[in-house]
Coordinates of C-alpha atoms in Angstrom, one line a residue:
X1 CA 0.0 0.0 0.0
X2 CA 1.3 3.4 -1.0
X3 CA 0.8 6.0 1.8
X4 CA 1.1 3.6 4.7
X5 CA 1.3 5.6 7.9
X6 CA 4.9 6.3 8.8
X7 CA 7.0 7.8 11.5
X8 CA 8.3 11.3 10.7
X9 CA 10.6 11.7 13.6
X10 CA 13.0 8.8 13.5
X11 CA 13.3 8.6 17.3
X12 CA 14.0 12.3 17.8
X13 CA 11.1 13.2 20.2
X14 CA 11.9 13.5 23.9
X15 CA 10.8 10.6 25.9
X16 CA 7.1 10.7 26.9
X17 CA 6.0 13.2 24.3
X18 CA 4.4 12.3 21.0
X19 CA 3.7 14.4 18.0
X20 CA 0.1 15.1 17.0
X21 CA 0.9 13.6 13.6
X22 CA 3.8 11.2 14.2
X23 CA 2.8 7.6 14.0
X24 CA 4.2 4.4 12.8
X25 CA 2.9 1.1 11.6
X26 CA 4.9 -2.1 10.9
X27 CA 5.4 -2.9 7.3
X28 CA 3.2 -5.9 6.4
X29 CA 4.4 -8.6 4.1
X30 CA 2.5 -9.3 1.0
X31 CA 1.6 -12.8 2.3
X32 CA -0.2 -14.2 5.3
X33 CA 2.3 -17.0 5.7
X34 CA 5.1 -16.0 8.1
X35 CA 4.1 -13.1 10.3
X36 CA 7.0 -10.9 11.3
X37 CA 6.5 -11.1 15.1
X38 CA 8.0 -8.3 17.1
X39 CA 11.5 -8.5 18.5
X40 CA 10.0 -8.5 22.0
X41 CA 8.0 -11.7 21.1
X42 CA 11.0 -13.2 19.4
X43 CA 13.3 -12.6 22.3
X44 CA 12.4 -15.9 24.1
X45 CA 11.2 -17.5 20.9
X46 CA 7.7 -18.4 22.0
X47 CA 6.4 -18.9 18.5
X48 CA 7.7 -21.2 15.8
X49 CA 6.6 -21.5 12.2
X50 CA 6.5 -25.2 11.5
X51 CA 5.4 -25.0 7.9
X52 CA 4.5 -22.2 5.6
X53 CA 3.6 -22.6 1.9
X54 CA 2.4 -20.2 -0.7
X55 CA 1.5 -21.3 -4.3
X56 CA 0.4 -18.6 -6.8
X57 CA -1.0 -19.3 -10.2
X58 CA -0.9 -16.2 -12.4
X59 CA -2.9 -15.6 -15.6
X60 CA -1.8 -13.4 -18.5
X61 CA -4.1 -10.6 -17.4
X62 CA -2.3 -10.4 -14.1
X63 CA -5.0 -12.0 -12.0
X64 CA -4.0 -14.9 -9.8
X65 CA -5.1 -17.4 -7.2
X66 CA -2.8 -17.8 -4.2
X67 CA -3.1 -20.9 -1.9
X68 CA -1.5 -20.2 1.4
X69 CA -1.0 -22.8 4.2
X70 CA 0.6 -22.2 7.6
X71 CA 1.3 -24.2 10.7
X72 CA 2.5 -22.1 13.7
X73 CA 3.4 -23.5 17.0
X74 CA 2.6 -21.5 20.2
X75 CA 5.2 -22.6 22.7
X76 CA 3.7 -20.8 25.7
X77 CA 0.2 -19.7 26.8
X78 CA 1.2 -16.1 26.2
X79 CA 2.1 -17.0 22.6
X80 CA -1.2 -18.8 22.2
X81 CA -3.0 -15.7 23.4
X82 CA -1.0 -13.6 20.8
X83 CA -1.9 -15.8 17.8
X84 CA -5.3 -17.2 19.0
X85 CA -7.2 -14.6 16.9
X86 CA -5.6 -14.5 13.4
X87 CA -6.9 -11.7 11.1
X88 CA -6.7 -12.1 7.4
X89 CA -7.2 -8.8 5.5
X90 CA -8.2 -8.3 1.9
X91 CA -9.7 -5.7 -0.5
X92 CA -13.3 -6.3 -1.1
X93 CA -13.3 -4.6 -4.4
X94 CA -10.2 -6.4 -5.8
X95 CA -9.9 -9.7 -4.0
X96 CA -11.8 -12.7 -2.8
X97 CA -10.7 -14.6 0.3
X98 CA -11.8 -18.1 1.1
X99 CA -10.7 -20.3 4.0
X100 CA -10.5 -23.9 3.1
X101 CA -9.7 -25.2 6.5
X102 CA -8.5 -24.0 9.9
X103 CA -8.0 -25.9 13.2
X104 CA -6.1 -26.1 16.4
X105 CA -3.7 -29.1 16.4
X106 CA -3.1 -30.5 19.9
X107 CA 0.2 -32.2 20.8
X108 CA -1.6 -35.6 20.9
X109 CA -2.8 -35.2 17.3
X110 CA -6.4 -34.1 17.9
X111 CA -7.8 -31.5 15.6
X112 CA -10.2 -28.9 16.8
X113 CA -11.7 -27.4 13.7
X114 CA -13.1 -23.9 13.1
X115 CA -16.4 -23.8 11.4
X116 CA -15.2 -21.8 8.4
X117 CA -18.7 -21.4 7.0
X118 CA -19.5 -19.2 10.0
X119 CA -16.7 -16.8 9.5
X120 CA -18.0 -13.4 8.5
X121 CA -16.1 -10.5 6.8
X122 CA -15.8 -7.5 9.1
X123 CA -14.2 -4.1 9.1
X124 CA -10.7 -4.0 10.4
X125 CA -9.8 -1.9 13.4
X126 CA -9.0 1.6 12.3
X127 CA -6.1 3.8 13.5
X128 CA -7.0 6.3 16.3
X129 CA -4.7 8.9 14.7
X130 CA -5.7 8.7 11.1
X131 CA -9.2 7.7 9.9
X132 CA -9.1 4.8 7.5
X133 CA -11.6 5.2 4.7
X134 CA -11.3 1.9 3.0
X135 CA -12.8 -1.2 1.4
X136 CA -10.5 -3.4 3.5
X137 CA -12.2 -6.4 5.1
X138 CA -11.0 -9.0 7.6
X139 CA -11.9 -12.6 8.2
X140 CA -10.7 -13.5 11.7
X141 CA -9.7 -17.0 12.6
X142 CA -10.5 -17.7 16.2
X143 CA -8.7 -21.0 17.1
X144 CA -10.6 -23.0 19.8
X145 CA -9.0 -24.1 23.0
X146 CA -5.6 -22.9 22.1
X147 CA -2.9 -23.3 24.7
X148 CA 0.9 -23.5 25.0
X149 CA 2.2 -26.4 23.0
X150 CA -0.7 -26.2 20.4
X151 CA -0.3 -25.5 16.7
X152 CA -2.6 -23.3 14.6
X153 CA -3.2 -24.6 11.1
X154 CA -5.0 -23.0 8.2
X155 CA -5.3 -23.1 4.4
X156 CA -6.5 -20.0 2.7
X157 CA -7.2 -19.1 -1.0
X158 CA -6.8 -15.5 -2.1
X159 CA -8.0 -14.5 -5.6
X160 CA -6.9 -11.3 -7.1
X161 CA -9.8 -10.3 -9.4
X162 CA -8.5 -6.9 -10.5
X163 CA -4.7 -6.3 -10.6
X164 CA -3.4 -2.8 -10.1
X165 CA -1.4 -3.1 -13.3
X166 CA -3.2 -5.2 -15.9
X167 CA -1.0 -8.0 -17.3
X168 CA 1.7 -7.4 -14.6
X169 CA 2.8 -9.0 -11.4
X170 CA 4.2 -7.3 -8.3
X171 CA 4.8 -9.6 -5.3
X172 CA 7.1 -9.9 -2.4
X173 CA 7.6 -10.8 1.2
X174 CA 10.1 -10.7 4.1
X175 CA 10.7 -12.9 7.1
X176 CA 11.5 -12.5 10.8
X177 CA 15.1 -13.1 12.0
X178 CA 14.0 -13.7 15.6
X179 CA 11.4 -16.5 15.1
X180 CA 12.2 -20.2 14.3
X181 CA 11.0 -21.0 10.7
X182 CA 11.3 -24.7 10.1
X183 CA 10.2 -24.6 6.5
X184 CA 8.8 -21.8 4.4
X185 CA 8.5 -22.3 0.6
X186 CA 6.4 -21.1 -2.2
X187 CA 6.0 -21.0 -6.0
X188 CA 4.7 -18.7 -8.7
X189 CA 3.3 -20.3 -11.9
X190 CA 3.2 -18.0 -14.9
X191 CA 2.4 -18.6 -18.6
X192 CA 5.4 -19.0 -20.9
X193 CA 6.2 -15.7 -22.5
X194 CA 5.4 -13.8 -19.3
X195 CA 8.9 -13.2 -17.9
X196 CA 9.4 -12.9 -14.2
X197 CA 12.3 -11.1 -12.5
X198 CA 13.2 -12.3 -9.0
X199 CA 15.4 -10.7 -6.4
X200 CA 16.1 -12.5 -3.2
X201 CA 18.3 -12.3 0.0
X202 CA 18.7 -15.1 2.5
X203 CA 16.7 -17.8 0.5
X204 CA 17.1 -20.1 -2.4
X205 CA 15.5 -19.7 -5.8
X206 CA 14.8 -22.2 -8.7
X207 CA 12.7 -22.5 -11.8
X208 CA 11.5 -25.1 -14.2
X209 CA 9.2 -25.4 -17.2
X210 CA 5.9 -27.3 -16.8
X211 CA 4.1 -27.6 -20.1
X212 CA 3.0 -24.2 -21.2
X213 CA 3.9 -22.6 -17.9
X214 CA 7.1 -21.7 -15.9
X215 CA 7.3 -22.5 -12.2
X216 CA 9.4 -20.2 -10.0
X217 CA 10.2 -21.5 -6.5
X218 CA 11.6 -20.0 -3.4
X219 CA 12.5 -21.6 -0.1
X220 CA 13.6 -20.3 3.3
X221 CA 14.3 -21.6 6.8
X222 CA 15.6 -20.0 10.0
X223 CA 16.6 -22.8 12.4
X224 CA 18.9 -20.6 14.6
X225 CA 16.9 -17.4 15.3
X226 CA 18.5 -14.4 16.9
X227 CA 17.7 -13.7 20.5
X228 CA 17.3 -10.0 19.5
X229 CA 17.8 -8.1 16.3
X230 CA 18.1 -4.4 17.0
X231 CA 18.0 -2.3 13.9
X232 CA 16.9 1.1 12.5
X233 CA 16.3 0.0 9.0
X234 CA 13.1 -1.6 7.5
X235 CA 12.9 -5.4 7.1
X236 CA 12.7 -4.9 3.3
X237 CA 16.3 -3.6 3.6
X238 CA 17.9 -6.2 5.8
X239 CA 15.7 -9.3 6.5
X240 CA 15.5 -12.4 4.4
X241 CA 13.2 -11.4 1.6
X242 CA 12.2 -11.8 -2.0
X243 CA 10.6 -9.6 -4.7
X244 CA 9.0 -10.8 -7.9
X245 CA 7.8 -8.8 -10.8
X246 CA 7.1 -8.8 -14.5
X247 CA 8.4 -5.3 -14.9
X248 CA 11.9 -5.5 -16.3
X249 CA 13.0 -2.1 -14.9
X250 CA 11.9 0.9 -13.0
X251 CA 11.4 3.0 -16.2
X252 CA 8.7 0.5 -17.4
X253 CA 7.1 0.4 -13.9
X254 CA 7.1 4.2 -13.7
X255 CA 5.6 4.6 -17.1
X256 CA 2.8 2.2 -16.2
X257 CA 2.1 4.0 -13.0
X258 CA 2.2 7.4 -14.7
X259 CA -0.3 6.3 -17.3
X260 CA -2.7 5.0 -14.6
X261 CA -2.4 8.1 -12.4
X262 CA -2.2 10.9 -15.0
X263 CA -6.0 11.2 -15.5
X264 CA -6.3 12.1 -11.8
X265 CA -4.4 15.4 -12.5
X266 CA -7.0 16.7 -15.0
X267 CA -7.5 20.4 -14.7
X268 CA -11.2 20.9 -14.3
X269 CA -13.0 24.3 -14.1
X270 CA -13.1 23.8 -10.3
X271 CA -9.4 23.1 -10.1
X272 CA -8.6 26.1 -12.3
X273 CA -10.8 28.4 -10.2
X274 CA -9.1 27.2 -7.0
X275 CA -5.6 27.7 -8.4
X276 CA -6.5 31.2 -9.6
X277 CA -7.9 32.1 -6.2
X278 CA -4.8 30.8 -4.3
X279 CA -2.4 32.8 -6.5
X280 CA -4.5 35.9 -7.0
X281 CA -2.3 38.9 -7.6
X282 CA 1.0 36.9 -7.7
X283 CA 2.9 36.5 -10.9
X284 CA 6.2 35.0 -9.7
X285 CA 6.1 31.3 -10.5
X286 CA 8.0 30.1 -7.5
X287 CA 5.8 32.2 -5.2
X288 CA 2.7 30.7 -6.9
X289 CA 4.1 27.2 -6.3
X290 CA 4.8 28.0 -2.7
X291 CA 1.3 29.4 -2.2
X292 CA -0.3 26.3 -3.7
X293 CA 1.9 24.1 -1.6
X294 CA 0.9 25.9 1.6
X295 CA -2.8 25.7 0.7
X296 CA -2.8 22.0 0.0
X297 CA -0.8 21.3 3.1
X298 CA -3.1 23.2 5.4
X299 CA -6.5 22.6 3.7
X300 CA -6.5 19.0 2.6
X301 CA -6.7 16.7 5.6
X302 CA -4.5 13.6 5.5
X303 CA -6.4 10.3 5.7
X304 CA -5.5 6.8 4.7
X305 CA -7.5 5.7 1.8
X306 CA -7.6 2.0 0.9
X307 CA -10.4 1.8 -1.6
X308 CA -9.7 -0.8 -4.2
X309 CA -7.1 0.6 -6.6
X310 CA -7.1 3.7 -4.5
X311 CA -4.5 2.1 -2.2
X312 CA -2.0 2.4 -5.1
X313 CA -3.6 4.6 -7.8
X314 CA -4.6 8.2 -6.7
X315 CA -8.2 9.5 -6.8
X316 CA -9.2 12.4 -9.1
X317 CA -7.8 15.8 -8.0
X318 CA -11.3 17.3 -8.4
X319 CA -12.8 14.7 -6.0
X320 CA -10.0 15.3 -3.5
X321 CA -10.6 19.1 -3.7
X322 CA -14.4 18.5 -3.2
X323 CA -13.9 16.1 -0.3
X324 CA -11.2 18.2 1.5
X325 CA -9.2 15.1 2.4
X326 CA -6.9 12.5 0.8
X327 CA -3.9 10.3 1.3
X328 CA -0.4 11.0 0.1
X329 CA -1.1 10.2 -3.6
X330 CA -4.2 12.3 -3.5
X331 CA -2.2 15.2 -2.0
X332 CA 0.4 14.8 -4.8
X333 CA -2.2 14.8 -7.7
X334 CA -4.2 17.7 -6.3
X335 CA -1.0 19.7 -5.8
X336 CA 0.0 18.7 -9.3
X337 CA -3.3 19.6 -10.9
X338 CA -3.3 23.1 -9.2
X339 CA 0.2 23.6 -10.4
X340 CA -0.7 22.5 -13.9
X341 CA -3.5 25.1 -13.9
X342 CA -0.8 27.7 -13.5
X343 CA 1.5 26.2 -16.1
X344 CA 3.9 24.7 -13.6
X345 CA 5.2 21.2 -14.2
X346 CA 5.4 18.5 -11.5
X347 CA 5.9 14.8 -11.1
X348 CA 4.5 12.3 -8.5
X349 CA 7.4 10.6 -6.8
X350 CA 7.2 7.2 -5.0
X351 CA 9.4 6.8 -2.0
X352 CA 9.8 4.9 1.3
X353 CA 8.5 7.3 3.9
X354 CA 9.7 5.4 6.9
X355 CA 12.8 3.2 7.5
X356 CA 13.5 1.8 4.0
X357 CA 16.7 3.1 2.3
X358 CA 17.1 0.7 -0.5
X359 CA 15.1 -0.6 -3.5
X360 CA 15.4 -4.0 -5.1
X361 CA 17.0 -4.4 -8.5
X362 CA 13.6 -4.8 -10.1
X363 CA 10.5 -2.9 -9.1
X364 CA 8.4 -3.7 -6.1
X365 CA 5.6 -1.8 -4.3
X366 CA 6.6 -3.3 -0.9
X367 CA 9.2 -0.7 0.0
X368 CA 7.4 2.2 -1.8
X369 CA 4.9 3.3 0.8
X370 CA 4.7 7.0 0.2
X371 CA 4.3 9.7 -2.5
X372 CA 5.8 13.2 -2.7
X373 CA 6.3 15.7 -5.5
X374 CA 9.1 16.8 -7.7
X375 CA 9.2 20.4 -9.1
X376 CA 11.6 20.3 -12.0
X377 CA 11.5 24.0 -12.6
X378 CA 12.8 24.7 -9.1
X379 CA 14.7 21.4 -8.6
X380 CA 12.8 20.7 -5.4
X381 CA 11.2 17.7 -3.7
X382 CA 8.2 18.7 -1.5
X383 CA 5.8 16.8 0.6
X384 CA 2.4 18.4 1.3
X385 CA 1.4 15.6 3.7
X386 CA 3.9 16.8 6.3
X387 CA 1.4 19.6 6.9
X388 CA 3.7 22.1 8.6
X389 CA 7.0 21.7 6.6
X390 CA 8.3 24.9 5.0
X391 CA 8.4 24.9 1.2
X392 CA 11.3 22.7 0.1
X393 CA 11.9 21.1 3.5
X394 CA 11.2 17.4 3.8
X395 CA 10.7 15.2 6.9
X396 CA 13.9 13.5 8.0
X397 CA 13.1 10.0 6.7
X398 CA 12.8 11.3 3.1
X399 CA 16.4 12.6 2.7
X400 CA 19.0 10.7 0.7
X401 CA 16.6 8.0 -0.5
X402 CA 16.1 6.3 -3.8
X403 CA 12.9 7.4 -5.5
X404 CA 10.8 6.5 -8.5
X405 CA 9.4 9.4 -10.6
X406 CA 6.1 8.6 -12.2
X407 CA 7.0 9.6 -15.7
X408 CA 7.0 8.1 -19.2
X409 CA 10.1 10.0 -20.1
X410 CA 12.6 7.6 -18.6
X411 CA 15.3 8.2 -16.0
X412 CA 12.6 7.3 -13.4
X413 CA 15.0 5.9 -10.7
X414 CA 16.7 8.8 -8.9
X415 CA 17.7 9.9 -5.4
X416 CA 16.6 12.6 -3.1
X417 CA 19.7 14.7 -2.1
X418 CA 21.0 14.2 1.5
X419 CA 20.2 16.9 4.0
X420 CA 22.4 20.0 3.5
X421 CA 24.1 21.8 6.3
X422 CA 22.1 24.4 8.2
X423 CA 19.5 22.4 10.1
X424 CA 19.6 22.2 13.8
X425 CA 18.1 22.8 17.3
X426 CA 19.0 25.1 20.2
X427 CA 17.6 24.4 23.6
X428 CA 18.1 27.0 26.4
X429 CA 16.9 26.2 29.9
X430 CA 17.2 28.6 32.9
X431 CA 16.3 26.9 36.2
X432 CA 16.3 27.8 39.9
X433 CA 16.5 25.3 42.7
X434 CA 14.6 26.3 45.8
X435 CA 15.5 25.6 49.4
X436 CA 12.8 22.9 49.5
X437 CA 14.3 21.1 46.5
X438 CA 11.7 22.4 44.0
X439 CA 12.7 23.5 40.5
X440 CA 11.3 26.3 38.4
X441 CA 12.3 27.9 35.2
X442 CA 11.9 28.3 31.5
X443 CA 13.0 26.3 28.4
X444 CA 13.1 27.8 24.9
X445 CA 13.4 25.4 22.0
X446 CA 14.3 26.7 18.6
X447 CA 14.6 24.5 15.4
X448 CA 15.4 24.9 11.7
X449 CA 15.1 22.7 8.7
X450 CA 13.5 19.3 9.3
X451 CA 13.9 19.8 13.0
X452 CA 11.4 22.7 12.7
X453 CA 8.9 20.3 11.0
X454 CA 9.0 18.0 14.1
X455 CA 8.8 21.0 16.5
X456 CA 5.8 22.3 14.6
X457 CA 4.1 18.9 14.8
X458 CA 4.8 18.8 18.5
X459 CA 3.3 22.2 18.8
X460 CA 0.2 20.9 17.1
X461 CA 0.1 18.1 19.7
X462 CA 0.4 20.6 22.5
X463 CA -2.5 22.6 21.1
X464 CA -4.6 19.4 20.8
X465 CA -3.8 18.2 24.3
X466 CA -3.8 21.6 26.0
X467 CA -0.8 23.6 27.1
X468 CA -0.9 22.8 30.8
X469 CA -1.8 19.2 30.3
X470 CA 1.0 18.7 27.8
X471 CA 3.5 20.3 30.1
X472 CA 2.4 18.2 33.1
X473 CA 2.6 15.0 31.0
X474 CA 6.1 15.9 29.7
X475 CA 7.5 16.7 33.2
X476 CA 6.1 13.4 34.5
X477 CA 7.7 11.5 31.6
X478 CA 11.0 13.3 32.2
X479 CA 11.1 12.2 35.8
X480 CA 10.4 15.7 37.3
X481 CA 6.7 15.8 38.1
X482 CA 5.2 19.2 38.3
X483 CA 3.2 21.8 36.4
X484 CA 3.8 24.2 33.6
X485 CA 2.7 25.4 30.2
X486 CA 3.8 26.0 26.7
X487 CA 3.6 29.1 24.4
X488 CA 4.4 29.1 20.7
X489 CA 6.2 31.9 18.8
X490 CA 3.5 31.6 16.1
X491 CA 1.0 29.2 14.7
X492 CA 2.6 25.8 13.7
X493 CA 1.4 26.4 10.1
X494 CA 2.9 29.8 9.7
X495 CA 5.7 29.9 7.1
X496 CA 9.3 30.5 8.0
X497 CA 12.6 28.7 8.3
X498 CA 12.6 28.7 12.1
X499 CA 10.2 27.7 14.8
X500 CA 10.3 28.2 18.5
X501 CA 8.4 26.9 21.6
X502 CA 8.8 28.2 25.1
X503 CA 7.9 26.1 28.2
X504 CA 7.6 27.3 31.8
X505 CA 7.7 24.8 34.6
X506 CA 7.5 24.4 38.3
X507 CA 8.7 20.9 39.4
X508 CA 7.6 19.3 42.7
X509 CA 10.1 19.5 45.6
X510 CA 12.7 16.8 45.8
X511 CA 14.6 17.4 49.1
X512 CA 17.1 14.7 48.2
X513 CA 18.7 17.2 45.8
X514 CA 19.8 19.1 48.8
X515 CA 21.2 16.2 50.8
X516 CA 24.0 15.1 48.6
X517 CA 22.1 12.8 46.2
X518 CA 23.4 13.1 42.7
X519 CA 21.1 14.5 40.1
X520 CA 21.4 15.4 36.4
X521 CA 21.6 19.0 35.2
X522 CA 17.9 19.9 34.8
X523 CA 16.8 20.1 31.2
X524 CA 13.5 21.7 32.0
X525 CA 10.7 21.3 29.5
X526 CA 12.8 19.8 26.7
X527 CA 11.0 18.6 23.6
X528 CA 14.0 17.0 21.8
X529 CA 16.2 14.2 23.1
X530 CA 19.6 15.1 24.5
X531 CA 22.3 16.7 22.4
X532 CA 24.2 14.0 20.5
X533 CA 21.2 11.9 19.9
X534 CA 19.7 11.1 16.5
X535 CA 21.9 12.7 13.8
X536 CA 24.5 9.9 13.8
X537 CA 22.4 7.3 15.6
X538 CA 20.5 6.8 18.8
X539 CA 22.0 7.0 22.3
X540 CA 19.3 4.7 23.7
X541 CA 20.5 1.7 21.6
X542 CA 23.8 0.7 23.1
X543 CA 23.4 -3.0 22.3
X544 CA 22.9 -2.4 18.5
X545 CA 25.8 -3.8 16.6
X546 CA 28.3 -1.3 15.3
X547 CA 28.1 -3.1 12.0
X548 CA 24.4 -2.3 11.7
X549 CA 23.7 0.6 9.3
X550 CA 21.9 3.6 10.7
X551 CA 20.3 6.7 9.1
X552 CA 22.6 9.7 9.5
X553 CA 22.2 13.4 8.8
X554 CA 24.2 16.6 8.6
X555 CA 23.2 19.1 11.3
X556 CA 23.9 20.7 14.6
X557 CA 22.2 20.4 18.0
X558 CA 23.1 22.5 21.1
X559 CA 21.9 23.3 24.5
X560 CA 22.6 25.8 27.2
X561 CA 21.5 24.9 30.7
X562 CA 21.8 27.0 33.8
X563 CA 20.9 26.2 37.4
X564 CA 20.8 28.7 40.2
X565 CA 21.6 27.0 43.5
X566 CA 19.8 28.1 46.7
X567 CA 21.8 30.2 49.2
X568 CA 23.5 28.1 51.8
X569 CA 24.5 25.3 49.4
X570 CA 27.5 24.7 47.2
X571 CA 28.5 22.3 44.5
X572 CA 30.7 19.4 45.8
X573 CA 32.6 19.4 42.5
X574 CA 32.0 20.5 38.9
X575 CA 31.7 17.7 36.4
X576 CA 34.6 17.4 33.9
X577 CA 34.4 18.8 30.4
X578 CA 34.3 16.4 27.4
X579 CA 35.4 16.5 23.8
X580 CA 34.6 13.6 21.4
X581 CA 35.4 13.6 17.8
X582 CA 35.5 11.4 14.7
X583 CA 35.9 12.2 11.0
X584 CA 32.1 12.9 10.8
X585 CA 31.1 14.3 14.2
X586 CA 32.2 16.6 17.0
X587 CA 30.7 16.7 20.5
X588 CA 31.7 18.9 23.3
X589 CA 30.4 19.7 26.8
X590 CA 31.6 22.5 29.0
X591 CA 30.8 23.2 32.7
X592 CA 31.3 26.5 34.5
X593 CA 30.2 28.2 37.7
X594 CA 29.7 31.8 38.6
X595 CA 28.7 32.3 42.2
X596 CA 25.5 30.3 42.8
X597 CA 24.8 29.7 39.1
X598 CA 26.1 26.5 37.4
X599 CA 26.1 26.4 33.6
X600 CA 26.4 23.6 31.0
X601 CA 26.9 24.0 27.3
X602 CA 26.7 21.0 25.0
X603 CA 27.2 21.0 21.3
X604 CA 27.0 18.3 18.7
X605 CA 27.7 18.7 15.0
X606 CA 27.6 16.1 12.3
X607 CA 28.7 16.4 8.7
X608 CA 28.1 13.4 6.3
X609 CA 27.4 13.1 2.6
X610 CA 25.5 9.8 2.7
X611 CA 22.1 8.7 3.9
X612 CA 23.4 5.7 5.9
X613 CA 26.3 5.3 8.3
X614 CA 28.0 2.1 7.4
X615 CA 31.4 0.4 7.8
X616 CA 34.1 2.4 9.6
X617 CA 31.9 5.5 9.8
X618 CA 29.3 3.6 11.7
X619 CA 31.8 1.9 13.9
X620 CA 33.4 5.2 14.9
X621 CA 30.0 6.8 15.4
X622 CA 28.8 3.9 17.6
X623 CA 31.9 4.2 19.8
X624 CA 31.4 8.0 20.0
X625 CA 27.7 7.6 21.0
X626 CA 28.7 5.3 23.9
X627 CA 31.1 8.0 25.1
X628 CA 28.5 10.8 24.7
X629 CA 25.9 8.7 26.6
X630 CA 28.4 8.3 29.4
X631 CA 29.0 12.1 29.5
X632 CA 25.3 12.6 29.8
X633 CA 25.3 10.6 33.0
X634 CA 27.3 13.3 34.8
X635 CA 25.6 14.4 38.0
X636 CA 25.6 17.3 40.4
X637 CA 25.9 16.9 44.2
X638 CA 25.2 19.6 46.7
X639 CA 26.6 20.2 50.1
X640 CA 25.1 22.5 52.7
X641 CA 27.3 25.3 54.0
X642 CA 28.1 25.3 57.7
X643 CA 25.9 28.4 58.3
X644 CA 23.0 26.8 56.5
X645 CA 23.4 23.6 58.6
X646 CA 23.4 25.6 61.8

């Protein structure tokens, strides 16, 4: 599905605080066979795939029938609870789903069947953050008397009645690295003369002719699962996986997509009228594009639309304008139609909007879950679904990635440039410690570039929750319970390269701060994680292997913290300064004291010309992050003066 909900922050938010529009959903494999259970579930390996098969028979028009069979062992009662209700999703407009058999298999060989004739299609659970307007349906298998040691068994037939691309095949799947998979195999049967291109990692492939058809097979097993597999990249980048398609290259795929989506950008009288209204009195073409961008971003509500072909092919721009909502593809075609009405060219661009950084050799929809726009006249990529991003600024997860331009002109496979220098955050906190151990003060957070997108989204979240409620929740999450409030420099949707949020706080008394117990330098109402986090990796993942690639960005984060100590108390000792450098990053912390005021300045700067940290760059960054995390553990300890004690 293109326009799958995605995380826009990449782990940048301060603990406990969530953006109004930041959300994530696990990528789903294009098969029901081997669920990618979470790392937490896989840690003690309570679930085992005994057998998983998938056999697909494809016709020349691109329709197919897939027969799936799975046998999954629940080793514990908790695992049985996790898989006891097994939902199978499908598009009512494009697919038919039939369950041939399903039963609980007991260790003694008894079969407890599900009455498959009684299973009714139902609406799937929707997201609380994004309304899901769709034709998706579910048939839920509820396995009877399921307990630890039992196996769930099912055979399912899925018929694709209407392919997205007539006469073409796009299929793929990935597999968990933390779950035992005894045997997973499948096949795709295609008519001769219908070539299939296969890419695979971590599995074996074979093919043979059978009469007037060609049978392509794949097989995978994972008999030694990992206890944990900590990673920041999508499973389509790094897990065992395969992709199958009849498109020979990305140019042919892009041309097919462009032909199907082009009618949606028709300039109707209503589109023309809206474009003229938005740009009234403005003749500069870039200003016109910026005005149209801002209007679409602020007036068209983002919703996930999974209506038949609408999960891949956009709806008509005129309908999106009338409805006032749409998904990422709909945003892109409405933006494109309004631009076309003013004679400005644009192209829909398919991209992975979450954690995927690579594309397979041959086309696949599995890693392409988002759509943005390319403006060739201004050489800019823009994303109206970000809502509050300044014109020409993208969310972090979109920089440096391979993309597919929906065009018939060729050269479809390109790359978004990496983030240029100039983006960053500055946090300034001024706090005062009272004689009762209470803290009060003010925090000002300023951000530029993609950081400002995140800060604006957090500001929207603050507005939705309420200033005081959001401050109270944030202080609680940061371990300093208290009260406070936020104020914004301007509306989150106001244009401009910078954005600022001010938080005022009064934390509850903690007398132990005055009795020698060590405490961290107060960060106040911080909205971003500590300096040194995110740009070159996450501080909170010390166990992630230093050979594991991580997203990396050029940028700068800094903070200035000051704490006024109460009269009658002095600092036992000032923490040591630190300087940590590699070829791609520099971190420094500096402590100082002037009378009763203690100050801390931290600064982190990264400069890198690639989207991923790999090899020696990643190893050096991982080592530096461990040292930075250690520096953040520095604490202050107060001692009472003799007079105060008396």
